[in-house]
Amino acid sequence: MKLSWIWSLPLIATMTLSACGTTDGGAGHKDVPAAPVGPAGDAQSLTAYHWKLQQAFTPTGGEDQTWFLTSGNPNLQLDFNDQRVQVKNLCNVVTAPYRTVGDRLELQRAMSTLRACNDPGLMQLEQKVTRQLPRAQRWAVQLGADKQQPARLTLTFIDGTRWQLEGAPTAQTQYGSAGETMFLEVAPQRVACSHGVIKDYQCLKVREIRYGDNGVKTYASDWQNFYSEIEGYKHEAGVRNVLRLQRYKRQNVPADASSFAYKLDMVVESETVKPK
């Protein structure tokens, strides 16, 4: 049985900031997609969406592909919360304090966790993003005219670099209230279970875990089938996980659906279990 602890005492390191020029990816000039036709968003709209990078432009207006990797890696994602911005889909999660003053955006020195990275290209991109963040100068959110049209965030940097990001509502925006934090332990293997009209459904097997203020486990419920899925979590057979989740109360729930939605916050503990 092999244990690997993913979360215990995260190491934080300040990334060294240095000057860096923006490189044109050679794609030439390209028109920016038509902006959403809804109203302009306020500073609160920054926190209401997960922002996925869609296009980047050089100071001269040429499309810049150097902010994207071609090896199947997801695009950069920015989340604004509690006056900090998190950049995801890098080797590490990069964070920086921020504040807005009108349409101005002030980002401080970026920091990063210290997870090893076996992808040199991704590591280089992470370093580039870390250097670029404190150069942020202005922001603008344009909301969609309806729920089908995504919001768009434009970030302009002091060197003239420009990012266009598309917004997907956060769970709190989607469900209309803050989530409840809970911990679930997920067994290594799914199990057959009865799930309405879904034939041969395989449920996760879970039990709720609770911890004291000192981090010591104080409670574990009985194992039971879990008939929902957890947004952001992909189960790997043979791996036991303890997950920190946000649970949201759903509105207008169909008769055969769960009254709660679950979203992965982080993997607290992971263990590879060999078959007996």
Short mmCIF file of C-alpha atoms in Angstrom, two decimals:
data_model
loop_
_atom_site.label_atom_id
_atom_site.label_comp_id
_atom_site.label_asym_id
_atom_site.label_seq_id
_atom_site.Cartn_x
_atom_site.Cartn_y
_atom_site.Cartn_z
CA MET A 1 0.00 0.00 0.00
CA LYS A 2 1.56 3.25 -1.16
CA LEU A 3 0.74 6.52 0.57
CA SER A 4 1.14 9.91 -1.02
CA TRP A 5 0.10 13.03 0.86
CA ILE A 6 -1.06 15.76 -1.48
CA TRP A 7 -2.02 18.30 1.17
CA SER A 8 -0.41 18.81 4.50
CA LEU A 9 1.62 21.99 5.00
CA PRO A 10 1.81 23.68 1.57
CA LEU A 11 5.13 25.27 0.88
CA ILE A 12 4.94 28.77 -0.49
CA ALA A 13 7.78 30.42 -2.31
CA THR A 14 8.04 33.92 -3.66
CA MET A 15 8.89 33.85 -7.34
CA THR A 16 11.65 36.18 -8.48
CA LEU A 17 10.39 38.95 -10.73
CA SER A 18 12.44 40.12 -13.67
CA ALA A 19 11.96 41.98 -16.92
CA CYS A 20 10.58 39.97 -19.81
CA GLY A 21 9.60 40.95 -23.33
CA THR A 22 6.42 39.67 -24.97
CA THR A 23 7.01 37.52 -28.01
CA ASP A 24 4.69 37.49 -30.98
CA GLY A 25 3.67 33.91 -31.66
CA GLY A 26 3.81 34.57 -35.40
CA ALA A 27 0.07 34.31 -35.92
CA GLY A 28 -0.09 37.91 -37.14
CA HIS A 29 -2.98 40.30 -36.57
CA LYS A 30 -6.39 38.85 -35.87
CA ASP A 31 -9.66 40.54 -35.14
CA VAL A 32 -10.96 40.22 -31.59
CA PRO A 33 -14.23 38.22 -31.45
CA ALA A 34 -17.38 40.30 -31.15
CA ALA A 35 -17.90 41.46 -27.59
CA PRO A 36 -20.93 40.35 -25.58
CA VAL A 37 -23.79 42.79 -25.97
CA GLY A 38 -24.83 42.87 -22.31
CA PRO A 39 -23.99 45.52 -19.69
CA ALA A 40 -20.53 46.24 -18.33
CA GLY A 41 -19.67 44.32 -15.18
CA ASP A 42 -18.58 45.85 -11.88
CA ALA A 43 -15.75 44.71 -9.62
CA GLN A 44 -18.01 42.05 -8.06
CA SER A 45 -18.32 40.37 -11.45
CA LEU A 46 -14.61 39.52 -11.31
CA THR A 47 -15.36 37.11 -8.45
CA ALA A 48 -18.53 35.69 -10.05
CA TYR A 49 -16.77 33.76 -12.83
CA HIS A 50 -13.92 31.39 -13.58
CA TRP A 51 -11.98 33.20 -16.31
CA LYS A 52 -10.42 31.03 -19.04
CA LEU A 53 -7.85 32.61 -21.37
CA GLN A 54 -9.09 32.55 -24.98
CA GLN A 55 -6.81 34.97 -26.82
CA ALA A 56 -3.68 37.00 -26.11
CA PHE A 57 -2.23 39.91 -28.06
CA THR A 58 1.19 41.55 -28.27
CA PRO A 59 1.67 45.28 -27.61
CA THR A 60 1.47 45.84 -31.40
CA GLY A 61 -1.85 43.98 -31.69
CA GLY A 62 -0.63 40.69 -33.14
CA GLU A 63 -2.09 37.47 -31.76
CA ASP A 64 0.36 35.92 -29.31
CA GLN A 65 0.27 32.11 -29.03
CA THR A 66 3.12 31.93 -26.50
CA TRP A 67 0.57 32.00 -23.65
CA PHE A 68 -0.84 28.67 -24.84
CA LEU A 69 0.67 25.18 -24.97
CA THR A 70 -0.07 22.77 -27.79
CA SER A 71 0.38 19.51 -25.87
CA GLY A 72 -3.25 19.23 -24.75
CA ASN A 73 -2.82 21.37 -21.64
CA PRO A 74 -5.91 23.40 -20.66
CA ASN A 75 -5.76 27.16 -21.03
CA LEU A 76 -4.85 29.42 -18.13
CA GLN A 77 -7.70 30.03 -15.69
CA LEU A 78 -7.94 33.03 -13.38
CA ASP A 79 -10.11 33.09 -10.24
CA PHE A 80 -10.60 36.28 -8.21
CA ASN A 81 -11.60 35.71 -4.58
CA ASP A 82 -10.95 37.38 -1.20
CA GLN A 83 -8.76 40.03 -2.85
CA ARG A 84 -6.46 37.40 -4.32
CA VAL A 85 -6.22 36.13 -7.88
CA GLN A 86 -5.33 32.48 -8.52
CA VAL A 87 -3.92 31.30 -11.83
CA LYS A 88 -4.64 27.61 -12.44
CA ASN A 89 -3.65 24.99 -15.04
CA LEU A 90 0.07 25.55 -14.52
CA CYS A 91 2.52 23.30 -12.68
CA ASN A 92 1.53 25.07 -9.48
CA VAL A 93 -1.25 27.40 -8.43
CA VAL A 94 0.10 30.93 -8.73
CA THR A 95 -1.52 33.56 -6.48
CA ALA A 96 -1.19 37.31 -6.02
CA PRO A 97 -3.04 39.92 -3.95
CA TYR A 98 -5.03 42.40 -6.02
CA ARG A 99 -7.24 45.45 -5.74
CA THR A 100 -9.32 47.44 -8.19
CA VAL A 101 -9.60 51.22 -8.33
CA GLY A 102 -12.18 52.04 -10.97
CA ASP A 103 -10.96 50.31 -14.13
CA ARG A 104 -7.43 50.02 -12.80
CA LEU A 105 -6.13 46.65 -11.57
CA GLU A 106 -3.21 46.48 -9.17
CA LEU A 107 -1.57 43.08 -8.69
CA GLN A 108 1.24 42.55 -6.20
CA ARG A 109 4.16 40.14 -6.34
CA ALA A 110 3.04 36.64 -7.27
CA MET A 111 3.67 33.52 -5.19
CA SER A 112 3.50 29.83 -5.98
CA THR A 113 3.36 26.43 -4.33
CA LEU A 114 6.45 24.27 -4.84
CA ARG A 115 5.20 21.19 -6.67
CA ALA A 116 7.68 19.43 -8.93
CA CYS A 117 6.93 19.74 -12.64
CA ASN A 118 8.07 17.31 -15.32
CA ASP A 119 6.88 19.50 -18.21
CA PRO A 120 9.55 22.11 -19.07
CA GLY A 121 7.17 24.01 -21.35
CA LEU A 122 4.54 24.29 -18.64
CA MET A 123 7.16 25.38 -16.11
CA GLN A 124 8.40 28.09 -18.47
CA LEU A 125 4.84 29.30 -18.97
CA GLU A 126 4.34 29.42 -15.21
CA GLN A 127 7.44 31.57 -14.79
CA LYS A 128 6.28 33.86 -17.60
CA VAL A 129 2.83 34.26 -16.04
CA THR A 130 4.38 34.98 -12.64
CA ARG A 131 6.48 37.76 -14.14
CA GLN A 132 3.55 39.21 -16.10
CA LEU A 133 0.92 39.42 -13.36
CA PRO A 134 2.32 42.48 -11.50
CA ARG A 135 2.24 44.37 -14.82
CA ALA A 136 -1.55 44.29 -14.93
CA GLN A 137 -2.92 47.79 -15.47
CA ARG A 138 -6.59 47.78 -16.48
CA TRP A 139 -9.57 45.44 -16.47
CA ALA A 140 -12.98 45.47 -18.14
CA VAL A 141 -15.84 42.95 -17.90
CA GLN A 142 -18.58 42.78 -20.52
CA LEU A 143 -21.52 40.62 -19.47
CA GLY A 144 -23.59 38.53 -21.86
CA ALA A 145 -27.09 39.58 -22.85
CA ASP A 146 -28.44 36.27 -21.49
CA LYS A 147 -27.25 33.10 -19.74
CA GLN A 148 -26.25 31.50 -23.04
CA GLN A 149 -23.76 34.25 -23.86
CA PRO A 150 -20.58 34.09 -21.77
CA ALA A 151 -19.09 37.11 -20.05
CA ARG A 152 -15.72 38.40 -21.21
CA LEU A 153 -12.84 39.87 -19.22
CA THR A 154 -10.18 41.99 -20.90
CA LEU A 155 -6.91 42.47 -19.02
CA THR A 156 -4.44 45.06 -20.28
CA PHE A 157 -0.87 45.11 -19.01
CA ILE A 158 1.47 48.06 -18.67
CA ASP A 159 3.65 46.80 -21.56
CA GLY A 160 0.63 46.74 -23.88
CA THR A 161 0.02 42.99 -23.73
CA ARG A 162 -3.70 42.16 -23.73
CA TRP A 163 -5.59 39.03 -22.61
CA GLN A 164 -9.15 38.10 -23.54
CA LEU A 165 -10.77 35.67 -21.08
CA GLU A 166 -14.17 33.98 -21.16
CA GLY A 167 -16.19 33.59 -17.97
CA ALA A 168 -17.96 30.51 -16.63
CA PRO A 169 -20.14 31.14 -13.54
CA THR A 170 -18.70 29.98 -10.24
CA ALA A 171 -20.73 27.50 -8.22
CA GLN A 172 -21.80 30.26 -5.83
CA THR A 173 -23.04 32.32 -8.78
CA GLN A 174 -24.71 29.30 -10.34
CA TYR A 175 -26.51 28.12 -7.19
CA GLY A 176 -27.12 31.53 -5.64
CA SER A 177 -25.50 30.92 -2.26
CA ALA A 178 -22.22 30.08 -0.60
CA GLY A 179 -21.31 26.41 -0.37
CA GLU A 180 -20.97 24.29 2.76
CA THR A 181 -17.52 22.81 3.31
CA MET A 182 -17.44 19.07 3.92
CA PHE A 183 -15.01 16.16 3.62
CA LEU A 184 -15.70 12.85 1.88
CA GLU A 185 -13.49 9.79 1.84
CA VAL A 186 -13.82 7.98 -1.49
CA ALA A 187 -13.16 4.23 -1.60
CA PRO A 188 -10.70 2.88 -4.22
CA GLN A 189 -13.32 1.14 -6.35
CA ARG A 190 -16.73 2.10 -7.67
CA VAL A 191 -19.57 -0.31 -6.93
CA ALA A 192 -22.65 -1.40 -8.85
CA CYS A 193 -25.77 0.44 -7.71
CA SER A 194 -29.34 1.13 -8.78
CA HIS A 195 -29.63 4.58 -10.32
CA GLY A 196 -33.09 5.06 -11.81
CA VAL A 197 -33.06 4.83 -15.60
CA ILE A 198 -29.25 4.58 -15.87
CA LYS A 199 -28.41 0.96 -16.58
CA ASP A 200 -25.33 -0.67 -15.00
CA TYR A 201 -24.46 2.48 -13.10
CA GLN A 202 -21.31 2.44 -10.95
CA CYS A 203 -21.50 4.58 -7.81
CA LEU A 204 -18.65 6.02 -5.83
CA LYS A 205 -18.53 4.55 -2.35
CA VAL A 206 -18.01 7.28 0.26
CA ARG A 207 -18.17 8.19 3.90
CA GLU A 208 -18.21 11.61 5.52
CA ILE A 209 -15.13 12.65 7.53
CA ARG A 210 -14.96 15.39 10.14
CA TYR A 211 -11.91 17.00 11.69
CA GLY A 212 -11.31 18.93 14.89
CA ASP A 213 -9.73 22.36 15.01
CA ASN A 214 -6.36 20.68 15.50
CA GLY A 215 -6.73 18.75 12.22
CA VAL A 216 -7.30 15.38 13.93
CA LYS A 217 -10.06 13.17 12.52
CA THR A 218 -12.97 13.09 14.97
CA TYR A 219 -15.71 11.31 13.01
CA ALA A 220 -16.23 8.92 10.13
CA SER A 221 -19.70 7.85 8.99
CA ASP A 222 -20.62 4.44 7.62
CA TRP A 223 -19.75 3.71 4.00
CA GLN A 224 -22.57 4.34 1.55
CA ASN A 225 -23.21 4.62 -2.16
CA PHE A 226 -22.90 8.10 -3.61
CA TYR A 227 -25.45 8.62 -6.38
CA SER A 228 -24.17 12.01 -7.54
CA GLU A 229 -20.97 13.05 -9.25
CA ILE A 230 -18.47 15.58 -7.93
CA GLU A 231 -17.67 18.47 -10.23
CA GLY A 232 -13.93 18.69 -10.85
CA TYR A 233 -13.17 15.19 -9.55
CA LYS A 234 -12.17 12.28 -11.76
CA HIS A 235 -11.97 9.01 -9.90
CA GLU A 236 -9.04 6.71 -10.59
CA ALA A 237 -9.71 3.04 -9.87
CA GLY A 238 -7.53 1.71 -7.06
CA VAL A 239 -6.95 5.09 -5.43
CA ARG A 240 -8.55 6.08 -2.13
CA ASN A 241 -8.98 9.83 -1.68
CA VAL A 242 -10.13 12.22 1.00
CA LEU A 243 -11.74 15.21 -0.68
CA ARG A 244 -12.59 18.64 0.60
CA LEU A 245 -15.82 19.67 -1.12
CA GLN A 246 -18.22 22.55 -1.35
CA ARG A 247 -21.84 21.40 -1.18
CA TYR A 248 -24.55 23.62 -2.70
CA LYS A 249 -28.30 23.45 -2.27
CA ARG A 250 -29.92 23.13 -5.68
CA GLN A 251 -33.13 24.85 -6.72
CA ASN A 252 -36.02 23.31 -8.69
CA VAL A 253 -34.61 19.80 -8.39
CA PRO A 254 -36.15 17.00 -10.54
CA ALA A 255 -37.74 14.17 -8.58
CA ASP A 256 -34.97 11.68 -9.41
CA ALA A 257 -32.03 14.05 -8.80
CA SER A 258 -30.00 14.97 -5.74
CA SER A 259 -31.00 18.12 -3.89
CA PHE A 260 -27.32 19.01 -3.55
CA ALA A 261 -24.51 19.72 -6.00
CA TYR A 262 -20.92 18.89 -5.04
CA LYS A 263 -17.78 20.65 -6.22
CA LEU A 264 -14.20 19.56 -5.53
CA ASP A 265 -12.22 22.07 -3.49
CA MET A 266 -9.03 20.05 -3.05
CA VAL A 267 -7.67 16.53 -2.58
CA VAL A 268 -6.58 16.33 1.05
CA GLU A 269 -5.19 12.79 1.09
CA SER A 270 -4.49 10.16 -1.57
CA GLU A 271 -3.56 6.49 -1.22
CA THR A 272 -2.95 3.85 -3.88
CA VAL A 273 -4.42 0.54 -2.70
CA LYS A 274 -3.23 -2.69 -4.26
CA PRO A 275 -5.93 -5.28 -5.00
CA LYS A 276 -6.15 -8.01 -2.39
#
